[in-house]
Amino acid sequence: MIELRTPLEIEQMRAAGRFVASVLEATAAASTVGKNLLSIDRLAHDMIRKAGAESCYIDYHPSFGASPFGKVICTSVNDAALHGLPHDYTLRDGDLLSLDFAASVDGWVADSAISFVVGTPRDDDLALIETTSRALDAGIAAATVGNRIGDISASIGAVAHAEGYRVNTEFGGHSVGRTMHGDLHIPNDGRASRGLPLRAGLVFAIEPWLMIGTDKIYTDADGWTLRSADGSRAAHFEHTVAITDDGPIVLSARRA
Ligand code: MG
């Protein structure tokens, strides 16, 4: 079922969006050369506890997961694209890190992700990150009443294809509400003017992710981390967005 939120409920969801944004700001700032992924997870865990929020990840155990996730943030390094399970790894100069975080505040969920280079960047990583971020912006711009889900998908795909990236559509955006994953799926590529019409009150995560050399992935031996099939690097950006008659509201917006 696709649920519509009232303006009051969307207002209530802002707290979760702000909290998720604050955790990504703090964990990104803490992700420096020499920092261990487990300490980044601990920082997010501490922030959840202090805020009285709830993790969406720690008990998350979908059909594709080997066991409950057990951590509160996804840390995907270099060829890891999605669902990077924090492990005992120390960040090195030039690592491309994606942080994906979702939490529930006052019973509402927000979900967001960012990618950046730790230390000295490579040009191809910067191009990948810039394109993925721009694909998210294009998806959000298409998230307006009168458009359809396919318009979001096509907008994301167009940005990726223009830069020569292939798009994997197995994992993509999803409706967000009381739980992290609603029934709505928003592929990162598709045909414009197709799919569900966008109505005020829809709230969903838009989340393009791209890999430099492939659109194929495989699951790491940890049972969670999804890696690029060819070992090339991946980037991932995500925001939780509310559709309103006045345009999309980015609930998980970070401070500039
Ligand atoms: Mg997410």
XYZ file of N, CA and C and ligand atoms in Angstrom:
769
model
N 0.837 -1.191 0.000
C 0.000 0.000 0.000
C 0.880 1.252 0.000
N 0.512 2.214 -0.823
C 1.237 3.483 -0.862
C 0.471 4.472 0.009
N 1.117 4.935 1.069
C 0.439 5.828 2.008
C 0.766 7.289 1.699
N -0.230 8.131 1.929
C -0.038 9.572 1.779
C -0.004 10.204 3.158
N 0.913 11.145 3.363
C 1.060 11.823 4.646
C 0.383 13.189 4.587
N -0.196 13.547 5.716
C -0.801 14.877 5.811
C 0.303 15.924 5.974
N -0.021 17.193 5.709
C 0.986 18.249 5.950
C 1.525 18.211 7.385
N 0.654 17.906 8.362
C 1.114 17.833 9.752
C 2.111 16.679 9.929
N 1.814 15.546 9.329
C 2.738 14.406 9.429
C 4.079 14.723 8.763
N 4.033 15.424 7.647
C 5.290 15.800 6.974
C 6.095 16.737 7.873
N 5.407 17.647 8.552
C 6.093 18.509 9.524
C 6.747 17.673 10.616
N 6.011 16.651 11.095
C 6.551 15.785 12.152
C 7.769 15.010 11.653
N 7.804 14.700 10.367
C 8.912 13.916 9.806
C 10.199 14.735 9.688
N 10.076 16.044 9.791
C 11.273 16.886 9.679
C 12.288 16.585 10.775
N 11.817 16.188 11.954
C 12.747 15.919 13.058
C 13.667 14.751 12.708
N 13.095 13.713 12.130
C 13.913 12.573 11.713
C 14.899 13.000 10.629
N 14.424 13.796 9.679
C 15.295 14.273 8.608
C 16.456 15.086 9.142
N 16.159 15.984 10.082
C 17.228 16.809 10.671
C 18.224 15.945 11.437
N 17.707 14.950 12.159
C 18.605 14.093 12.938
C 19.517 13.288 12.009
N 18.942 12.700 10.986
C 19.747 11.908 10.040
C 20.808 12.804 9.384
N 20.423 14.014 9.019
C 21.388 14.953 8.436
C 22.525 15.237 9.419
N 22.181 15.428 10.692
C 23.214 15.761 11.683
C 24.177 14.600 11.892
N 23.672 13.377 11.825
C 24.550 12.211 11.991
C 25.481 12.076 10.780
N 24.953 12.321 9.590
C 25.834 12.243 8.411
C 26.884 13.361 8.437
N 26.499 14.544 8.889
C 27.486 15.628 9.006
C 28.594 15.234 9.973
N 28.213 14.682 11.113
C 29.198 14.342 12.147
C 30.069 13.158 11.729
N 29.450 12.137 11.147
C 30.232 10.954 10.774
C 31.133 11.262 9.575
N 30.654 12.102 8.663
C 31.512 12.482 7.527
C 32.713 13.280 8.033
N 32.462 14.200 8.962
C 33.570 15.002 9.498
C 34.579 14.130 10.237
N 34.098 13.046 10.827
C 34.975 12.149 11.599
C 35.705 11.140 10.718
N 35.329 11.068 9.454
C 35.892 10.046 8.555
C 37.184 10.542 7.923
N 38.229 10.537 8.715
C 39.528 11.030 8.263
C 40.502 9.868 8.133
N 41.625 10.123 7.469
C 42.648 9.088 7.315
C 43.049 8.566 8.693
N 43.079 7.246 8.848
C 43.460 6.627 10.123
C 42.273 6.275 10.997
N 41.068 6.692 10.593
C 39.874 6.402 11.390
C 39.339 5.018 11.026
N 38.948 4.249 12.038
C 38.409 2.907 11.805
C 36.901 2.975 11.565
N 36.407 2.153 10.657
C 34.968 2.143 10.356
C 34.141 1.841 11.595
N 34.682 1.024 12.483
C 33.916 0.676 13.698
C 33.737 1.892 14.603
N 34.704 2.815 14.584
C 34.552 4.012 15.423
C 33.525 4.963 14.817
N 33.395 4.942 13.492
C 32.361 5.759 12.842
C 30.978 5.214 13.216
N 30.850 3.899 13.233
C 29.589 3.282 13.656
C 29.279 3.619 15.118
N 30.317 3.600 15.960
C 30.106 3.924 17.381
C 29.642 5.363 17.555
N 30.220 6.273 16.774
C 29.806 7.680 16.844
C 28.316 7.803 16.500
N 27.892 7.131 15.419
C 26.479 7.185 15.036
C 25.612 6.555 16.127
N 26.099 5.482 16.700
C 25.360 4.796 17.770
C 25.178 5.721 18.974
N 26.240 6.419 19.343
C 26.172 7.356 20.487
C 25.166 8.473 20.205
N 25.167 8.974 18.977
C 24.241 10.061 18.629
C 22.790 9.569 18.689
N 22.557 8.337 18.267
C 21.211 7.752 18.345
C 20.754 7.677 19.797
N 21.649 7.203 20.648
C 21.313 7.022 22.068
C 21.001 8.376 22.708
N 21.871 9.360 22.470
C 21.682 10.683 23.091
C 20.402 11.349 22.608
N 20.033 11.110 21.358
C 18.841 11.758 20.792
C 17.557 11.005 21.130
N 17.702 9.812 21.704
C 16.513 8.992 21.946
C 15.890 8.500 20.655
N 16.709 8.412 19.609
C 16.230 7.921 18.309
C 16.351 6.398 18.266
N 15.881 5.833 17.166
C 15.956 4.378 16.991
C 16.653 4.065 15.679
N 17.541 3.090 15.723
C 18.223 2.673 14.495
C 17.278 1.864 13.620
N 17.323 2.118 12.323
C 16.566 1.289 11.377
C 17.393 0.098 10.916
N 18.688 0.135 11.177
C 19.574 -0.874 10.579
C 19.899 -2.028 11.519
N 20.002 -1.764 12.809
C 20.675 -2.729 13.680
C 19.975 -4.095 13.670
N 18.659 -4.100 13.625
C 17.911 -5.365 13.591
C 17.423 -5.712 12.191
N 17.862 -4.934 11.195
C 17.340 -5.105 9.833
C 17.786 -6.451 9.260
N 16.808 -7.246 8.833
C 17.124 -8.601 8.369
C 16.207 -8.976 7.203
N 16.424 -8.363 6.035
C 15.591 -8.686 4.873
C 16.017 -10.017 4.258
N 15.280 -10.442 3.257
C 15.554 -11.742 2.638
C 16.962 -11.807 2.051
N 17.490 -10.642 1.604
C 18.816 -10.685 0.969
C 19.961 -10.556 1.977
N 19.650 -10.352 3.252
C 20.703 -10.219 4.268
C 20.974 -11.551 4.941
N 22.256 -11.835 5.178
C 22.633 -13.123 5.758
C 22.165 -13.240 7.208
N 22.130 -12.126 7.930
C 21.757 -12.098 9.347
C 21.399 -10.662 9.665
N 20.844 -10.348 10.842
C 20.577 -8.941 11.157
C 21.831 -8.089 10.965
N 21.641 -6.850 10.503
C 22.781 -6.011 10.111
C 23.727 -5.781 11.293
N 23.182 -5.503 12.453
C 24.011 -5.446 13.661
C 24.771 -4.153 13.885
N 24.757 -3.231 12.918
C 25.416 -1.932 13.042
C 24.372 -0.864 12.714
N 24.725 0.415 12.945
C 23.712 1.456 12.766
C 23.941 2.327 11.530
N 25.078 2.135 10.859
C 25.361 2.947 9.661
C 26.034 2.052 8.634
N 25.790 2.337 7.355
C 26.487 1.606 6.294
C 27.735 2.401 5.916
N 28.864 1.712 5.892
C 30.136 2.327 5.504
C 30.682 1.547 4.302
N 30.483 2.093 3.120
C 30.894 1.407 1.890
C 32.158 2.072 1.355
N 33.249 1.318 1.296
C 34.551 1.862 0.911
C 34.946 1.384 -0.485
N 35.310 2.314 -1.332
C 35.879 2.063 -2.676
C 34.950 1.236 -3.560
N 35.221 -0.073 -3.744
C 34.375 -0.873 -4.635
C 33.081 -1.306 -3.955
N 32.907 -1.007 -2.679
C 31.635 -1.292 -2.007
C 30.632 -0.214 -2.416
N 29.478 -0.655 -2.932
C 28.497 0.301 -3.446
C 27.409 0.598 -2.421
N 26.864 -0.451 -1.843
C 25.726 -0.314 -0.932
C 25.893 -1.282 0.240
N 25.224 -0.948 1.339
C 25.074 -1.862 2.482
C 26.410 -2.258 3.098
N 27.403 -1.378 2.990
C 28.717 -1.707 3.533
C 28.649 -1.931 5.038
N 28.945 -3.145 5.438
C 28.886 -3.495 6.862
C 30.154 -2.977 7.540
N 30.005 -2.088 8.549
C 31.210 -1.592 9.228
C 32.024 -2.763 9.791
N 33.319 -2.717 9.552
C 34.205 -3.779 10.038
C 35.528 -3.143 10.423
N 36.439 -3.959 10.895
C 37.712 -3.456 11.387
C 38.600 -3.052 10.208
N 38.388 -1.852 9.727
C 39.152 -1.325 8.590
C 39.503 0.128 8.890
N 40.763 0.458 8.682
C 41.243 1.815 8.934
C 41.309 2.586 7.619
N 40.640 3.725 7.569
C 40.572 4.520 6.344
C 41.961 4.995 5.913
N 42.201 4.904 4.590
C 43.482 5.302 4.004
C 43.293 6.523 3.117
N 44.395 7.206 2.875
C 44.356 8.378 2.010
C 43.829 7.982 0.630
N 42.802 8.679 0.156
C 42.252 8.418 -1.170
C 41.072 7.461 -1.184
N 40.710 6.902 -0.042
C 39.532 6.025 -0.017
C 38.266 6.805 -0.389
N 37.404 6.153 -1.152
C 36.085 6.730 -1.463
C 35.086 6.091 -0.494
N 34.511 6.906 0.348
C 33.617 6.386 1.395
C 32.188 6.857 1.162
N 31.253 5.900 1.215
C 29.829 6.234 1.200
C 29.237 5.886 2.557
N 28.530 6.857 3.133
C 27.842 6.654 4.413
C 26.341 6.695 4.147
N 25.641 5.670 4.599
C 24.191 5.581 4.417
C 23.586 5.366 5.797
N 22.655 6.249 6.170
C 22.154 6.218 7.536
C 20.644 6.453 7.559
N 19.951 5.650 8.327
C 18.510 5.842 8.526
C 18.192 5.661 10.000
N 17.273 6.471 10.488
C 16.859 6.355 11.881
C 15.423 6.833 12.010
N 14.824 6.416 13.101
C 13.460 6.794 13.409
C 13.464 7.745 14.601
N 12.762 8.877 14.451
C 12.618 9.858 15.525
C 11.125 10.127 15.692
N 10.638 9.985 16.904
C 9.201 10.173 17.173
C 8.335 9.320 16.251
N 8.853 8.154 15.891
C 8.059 7.211 15.097
C 8.115 7.400 13.591
N 8.908 8.385 13.133
C 9.048 8.616 11.683
C 10.481 8.386 11.262
N 10.630 7.822 10.074
C 11.960 7.467 9.565
C 12.447 8.501 8.551
N 13.748 8.731 8.546
C 14.415 9.408 7.433
C 15.642 8.587 7.053
N 16.036 8.700 5.793
C 17.075 7.844 5.213
C 17.882 8.722 4.266
N 19.216 8.701 4.405
C 20.032 9.576 3.575
C 21.435 9.005 3.417
N 22.103 9.358 2.349
C 23.459 8.862 2.101
C 24.298 9.912 1.396
N 25.602 9.857 1.665
C 26.554 10.756 1.005
C 27.824 9.985 0.679
N 28.555 10.476 -0.321
C 29.846 9.903 -0.692
C 30.890 11.013 -0.765
N 32.109 10.669 -0.400
C 33.206 11.647 -0.452
C 34.524 10.885 -0.398
N 35.593 11.605 -0.722
C 36.922 11.002 -0.665
C 37.591 11.402 0.640
N 38.204 10.424 1.267
C 38.968 10.666 2.488
C 40.389 11.041 2.070
N 40.823 12.242 2.392
C 42.177 12.661 2.010
C 42.253 13.098 0.562
N 43.267 12.625 -0.147
C 43.580 13.109 -1.492
C 42.728 12.412 -2.546
N 41.906 13.163 -3.294
C 41.014 12.523 -4.267
C 41.676 12.228 -5.611
N 41.127 11.243 -6.301
C 41.480 10.976 -7.697
C 40.416 11.617 -8.575
N 40.831 12.031 -9.772
C 39.902 12.740 -10.660
C 38.677 11.892 -11.017
N 38.910 10.584 -11.288
C 37.762 9.761 -11.695
C 36.786 9.551 -10.538
N 37.293 9.562 -9.303
C 36.388 9.474 -8.150
C 35.565 10.747 -8.001
N 36.232 11.888 -8.186
C 35.508 13.169 -8.067
C 34.413 13.264 -9.128
N 34.712 12.777 -10.336
C 33.714 12.820 -11.414
C 32.541 11.904 -11.076
N 32.841 10.739 -10.553
C 31.783 9.795 -10.161
C 30.888 10.400 -9.075
N 31.524 10.990 -8.072
C 30.780 11.583 -6.954
C 29.913 12.740 -7.453
N 30.508 13.584 -8.294
C 29.767 14.752 -8.790
C 28.562 14.307 -9.616
N 28.760 13.300 -10.454
C 27.654 12.836 -11.302
C 26.550 12.205 -10.453
N 26.916 11.409 -9.476
C 25.908 10.744 -8.634
C 25.116 11.775 -7.840
N 25.811 12.779 -7.326
C 25.141 13.843 -6.581
C 24.183 14.618 -7.494
N 24.639 14.885 -8.704
C 23.810 15.620 -9.663
C 22.604 14.779 -10.085
N 22.787 13.462 -10.159
C 21.664 12.571 -10.477
C 20.599 12.652 -9.389
N 21.046 12.742 -8.130
C 20.074 12.900 -7.040
C 19.332 14.229 -7.182
N 20.069 15.285 -7.458
C 19.422 16.602 -7.636
C 18.378 16.548 -8.755
N 18.723 15.859 -9.846
C 17.797 15.758 -10.986
C 16.558 14.952 -10.599
N 16.762 13.897 -9.824
C 15.635 13.088 -9.359
C 14.708 13.893 -8.459
N 15.306 14.678 -7.571
C 14.502 15.503 -6.668
C 13.730 16.564 -7.461
N 14.388 17.155 -8.442
C 13.725 18.203 -9.245
C 12.512 17.653 -9.993
N 12.560 16.348 -10.301
C 11.443 15.726 -11.027
C 10.345 15.235 -10.096
N 10.566 15.372 -8.782
C 9.615 14.837 -7.798
C 8.516 15.869 -7.522
N 7.722 16.131 -8.517
C 6.689 17.150 -8.409
C 5.324 16.569 -8.764
N 4.301 17.148 -8.165
C 2.927 16.757 -8.469
C 2.684 16.965 -9.965
N 2.099 15.965 -10.582
C 1.876 16.031 -12.029
C 2.828 15.118 -12.783
N 4.023 14.896 -12.198
C 4.948 13.918 -12.772
C 4.608 12.525 -12.271
N 5.325 11.540 -12.812
C 5.185 10.150 -12.368
C 6.534 9.635 -11.878
N 6.474 8.483 -11.201
C 7.715 7.875 -10.705
C 8.737 7.735 -11.832
N 8.259 7.353 -13.009
C 9.166 7.174 -14.140
C 9.919 8.440 -14.514
N 9.351 9.601 -14.221
C 10.047 10.849 -14.504
C 11.256 11.019 -13.587
N 11.114 10.581 -12.338
C 12.260 10.611 -11.423
C 13.334 9.651 -11.942
N 12.915 8.424 -12.264
C 13.866 7.409 -12.738
C 14.585 7.887 -13.992
N 13.821 8.405 -14.939
C 14.420 8.842 -16.205
C 15.383 10.004 -15.987
N 15.043 10.904 -15.063
C 15.916 12.054 -14.795
C 17.252 11.612 -14.206
N 17.190 10.647 -13.290
C 18.421 10.108 -12.698
C 19.249 9.403 -13.776
N 18.576 8.544 -14.529
C 19.282 7.777 -15.554
C 19.930 8.663 -16.604
N 19.237 9.743 -16.970
C 19.767 10.633 -18.016
C 21.095 11.252 -17.589
N 21.181 11.664 -16.322
C 22.438 12.258 -15.829
C 23.552 11.215 -15.874
N 23.242 9.997 -15.451
C 24.256 8.933 -15.440
C 24.717 8.591 -16.854
N 23.755 8.385 -17.747
C 24.101 7.971 -19.105
C 24.897 9.053 -19.838
N 24.554 10.327 -19.581
C 25.261 11.424 -20.259
C 26.752 11.414 -19.934
N 27.094 10.864 -18.763
C 28.507 10.799 -18.366
C 29.101 9.412 -18.617
N 28.331 8.536 -19.267
C 28.863 7.233 -19.653
C 28.755 6.133 -18.613
N 28.003 6.382 -17.541
C 27.832 5.345 -16.518
C 26.634 4.456 -16.853
N 26.767 3.178 -16.533
C 25.628 2.270 -16.623
C 24.891 2.295 -15.295
N 23.614 1.940 -15.329
C 22.783 2.050 -14.127
C 22.220 0.686 -13.736
N 22.430 0.319 -12.501
C 21.829 -0.895 -11.931
C 20.479 -0.516 -11.325
N 19.441 -1.266 -11.682
C 18.107 -0.917 -11.174
C 17.586 -1.929 -10.144
N 18.468 -2.807 -9.638
C 18.019 -3.773 -8.617
C 17.674 -3.083 -7.300
N 18.509 -2.116 -6.911
C 18.281 -1.389 -5.667
C 18.095 0.085 -6.002
N 17.081 0.689 -5.412
C 16.819 2.090 -5.694
C 16.005 2.722 -4.581
N 15.301 3.769 -4.947
C 14.534 4.510 -3.960
C 13.329 3.719 -3.465
N 12.742 4.196 -2.385
C 11.663 3.471 -1.711
C 10.859 4.440 -0.859
N 9.584 4.119 -0.677
C 8.811 4.973 0.206
C 9.311 4.822 1.638
N 9.133 5.905 2.399
C 9.635 6.000 3.769
C 8.494 6.508 4.640
N 8.353 5.958 5.812
C 7.295 6.427 6.701
C 7.554 5.997 8.128
N 6.653 5.160 8.635
C 6.869 4.613 9.980
C 8.002 3.603 9.975
N 8.226 2.993 8.792
C 9.343 2.062 8.624
C 10.226 2.560 7.480
N 11.393 1.924 7.344
C 12.387 2.419 6.390
C 12.000 2.144 4.945
N 11.401 0.983 4.695
C 11.107 0.605 3.318
C 9.623 0.377 3.111
N 8.976 1.285 2.384
C 7.591 1.083 1.995
C 7.514 0.343 0.674
N 6.305 0.228 0.153
C 6.069 -0.599 -1.034
C 6.520 0.041 -2.345
N 6.679 1.353 -2.319
C 7.026 2.043 -3.556
C 8.498 1.841 -3.885
N 8.794 1.474 -5.133
C 10.186 1.337 -5.576
C 10.458 2.361 -6.663
N 11.585 3.035 -6.545
C 11.954 4.060 -7.524
C 13.283 3.664 -8.162
N 13.221 2.992 -9.303
C 14.458 2.572 -9.978
C 15.288 3.794 -10.396
N 16.596 3.612 -10.491
C 17.470 4.721 -10.868
C 17.619 4.885 -12.379
N 16.738 4.233 -13.110
C 16.665 4.443 -14.546
C 15.268 3.998 -14.979
N 14.765 4.533 -16.050
C 13.434 4.128 -16.487
C 12.881 5.091 -17.506
N 11.629 4.900 -17.817
C 10.991 5.696 -18.863
C 10.136 6.793 -18.258
N 10.288 7.976 -18.792
C 9.502 9.121 -18.339
C 8.021 8.866 -18.592
N 7.186 9.526 -17.825
C 5.719 9.494 -17.982
C 5.114 8.134 -17.668
N 5.881 7.249 -17.028
C 5.362 5.933 -16.652
C 5.307 5.824 -15.130
N 4.514 4.859 -14.669
C 4.480 4.558 -13.244
C 3.497 5.425 -12.472
N 3.565 5.290 -11.166
C 2.620 5.943 -10.259
C 2.652 7.462 -10.416
N 1.480 8.099 -10.551
C 1.459 9.567 -10.537
C 1.868 10.093 -9.156
N 2.637 11.158 -9.148
C 3.109 11.720 -7.879
C 2.031 12.631 -7.295
N 1.715 12.375 -6.049
C 0.678 13.155 -5.363
C 1.246 13.765 -4.105
N 0.674 14.893 -3.702
C 1.090 15.518 -2.450
C 0.874 14.527 -1.317
N 1.865 14.403 -0.445
C 1.770 13.474 0.684
C 2.625 12.233 0.525
N 3.099 11.980 -0.695
C 4.051 10.876 -0.868
C 5.379 11.273 -0.227
N 5.977 10.358 0.496
C 7.307 10.584 1.072
C 8.168 9.390 0.708
N 9.296 9.669 0.087
C 10.160 8.556 -0.314
C 11.619 8.983 -0.363
N 12.461 7.960 -0.333
C 13.895 8.174 -0.500
C 14.232 8.010 -1.977
N 15.001 8.954 -2.490
C 15.563 8.852 -3.844
C 17.048 8.584 -3.640
N 17.577 7.549 -4.297
C 18.964 7.192 -3.989
C 19.744 6.621 -5.167
N 20.223 7.503 -6.051
C 21.104 7.018 -7.107
C 22.436 6.514 -6.558
N 22.928 5.465 -7.170
C 24.275 4.959 -6.872
C 24.856 4.484 -8.183
N 26.120 4.781 -8.385
C 26.776 4.487 -9.660
C 28.146 3.877 -9.401
N 28.577 3.065 -10.355
C 29.911 2.481 -10.305
C 30.645 2.896 -11.575
N 31.959 3.068 -11.491
C 32.704 3.632 -12.624
C 32.648 2.719 -13.845
N 32.799 1.398 -13.641
C 33.010 0.559 -14.806
C 31.950 -0.472 -15.120
N 30.905 -0.546 -14.325
C 29.979 -1.664 -14.465
C 28.605 -1.311 -13.891
N 27.620 -2.124 -14.196
C 26.340 -2.032 -13.478
C 26.060 -3.347 -12.734
N 27.087 -4.178 -12.604
C 26.914 -5.480 -11.943
C 27.528 -5.454 -10.550
N 26.870 -6.166 -9.641
C 27.350 -6.218 -8.257
C 27.424 -7.668 -7.783
N 28.153 -7.867 -6.693
C 28.116 -9.165 -6.018
C 28.138 -8.919 -4.518
N 27.713 -9.914 -3.761
C 27.673 -9.776 -2.304
C 28.973 -10.283 -1.692
N 29.567 -9.444 -0.854
C 30.789 -9.788 -0.135
C 30.554 -10.995 0.782
N 31.634 -11.643 1.184
C 31.557 -12.785 2.100
C 30.918 -12.416 3.436
N 30.871 -11.108 3.775
C 30.223 -10.720 5.038
C 28.688 -10.860 4.960
N 28.165 -11.181 3.784
C 26.730 -11.407 3.633
C 25.922 -10.142 3.416
N 26.561 -8.992 3.451
C 25.845 -7.717 3.341
C 26.391 -6.787 2.270
N 27.693 -6.514 2.354
C 28.277 -5.481 1.511
C 28.141 -5.849 0.038
N 27.580 -4.927 -0.756
C 27.442 -5.139 -2.200
C 28.586 -4.411 -2.895
N 29.363 -5.169 -3.671
C 30.552 -4.617 -4.327
C 30.400 -4.623 -5.844
N 31.102 -3.727 -6.492
C 31.071 -3.703 -7.959
C 31.732 -4.967 -8.495
N 31.160 -5.501 -9.564
C 31.648 -6.773 -10.112
C 33.078 -6.663 -10.619
N 33.457 -5.465 -11.099
C 34.793 -5.313 -11.694
C 35.781 -4.631 -10.763
N 35.383 -4.412 -9.503
C 36.300 -3.788 -8.553
C 36.391 -2.278 -8.680
N 35.633 -1.703 -9.633
C 35.695 -0.245 -9.768
C 34.908 0.415 -8.636
N 35.154 1.697 -8.470
C 34.619 2.413 -7.309
C 33.166 2.836 -7.502
N 32.504 3.036 -6.389
C 31.070 3.328 -6.389
C 30.792 4.563 -5.548
N 29.703 5.252 -5.900
C 29.240 6.388 -5.100
C 27.723 6.301 -4.945
N 27.211 6.922 -3.888
C 25.801 6.785 -3.523
C 25.347 8.057 -2.807
N 24.263 8.654 -3.311
C 23.667 9.800 -2.634
C 22.182 9.541 -2.439
N 21.656 9.963 -1.310
C 20.246 9.700 -1.003
C 19.671 10.820 -0.149
N 18.418 11.180 -0.454
C 17.655 12.062 0.420
C 16.241 11.517 0.584
N 15.660 11.826 1.714
C 14.245 11.558 1.940
C 13.462 12.819 1.568
N 12.498 12.642 0.686
C 11.817 13.773 0.048
C 10.301 13.644 0.248
N 9.658 14.735 0.592
C 8.196 14.778 0.685
C 7.647 15.544 -0.516
N 6.646 14.958 -1.166
C 5.997 15.637 -2.294
C 4.898 16.530 -1.732
N 4.925 17.803 -2.116
C 3.861 18.720 -1.714
C 3.381 19.496 -2.944
N 2.252 20.154 -2.778
C 1.731 20.962 -3.877
C 2.671 22.121 -4.207
N 3.533 22.458 -3.258
C 4.492 23.551 -3.482
C 5.856 23.042 -3.929
N 5.937 21.758 -4.285
C 7.217 21.197 -4.728
C 7.790 20.246 -3.706
N 8.912 19.605 -4.042
C 9.503 18.626 -3.126
C 10.172 19.308 -1.924
N 10.014 18.701 -0.752
C 10.743 19.146 0.441
C 11.792 18.083 0.749
N 13.059 18.491 0.811
C 14.130 17.555 1.146
C 14.237 17.486 2.667
N 13.616 16.451 3.242
C 13.539 16.369 4.703
C 14.911 16.146 5.327
N 15.804 15.474 4.611
C 17.124 15.132 5.168
C 18.212 16.111 4.710
N 17.814 17.317 4.309
C 18.795 18.307 3.822
C 19.832 18.599 4.898
N 21.095 18.683 4.477
C 22.164 19.034 5.402
C 22.446 20.529 5.293
N 23.103 21.057 6.344
C 23.503 22.460 6.279
C 24.522 22.620 5.165
N 24.514 23.739 4.516
C 25.408 23.948 3.353
C 26.863 23.796 3.750
Mg 19.643 4.760 2.927
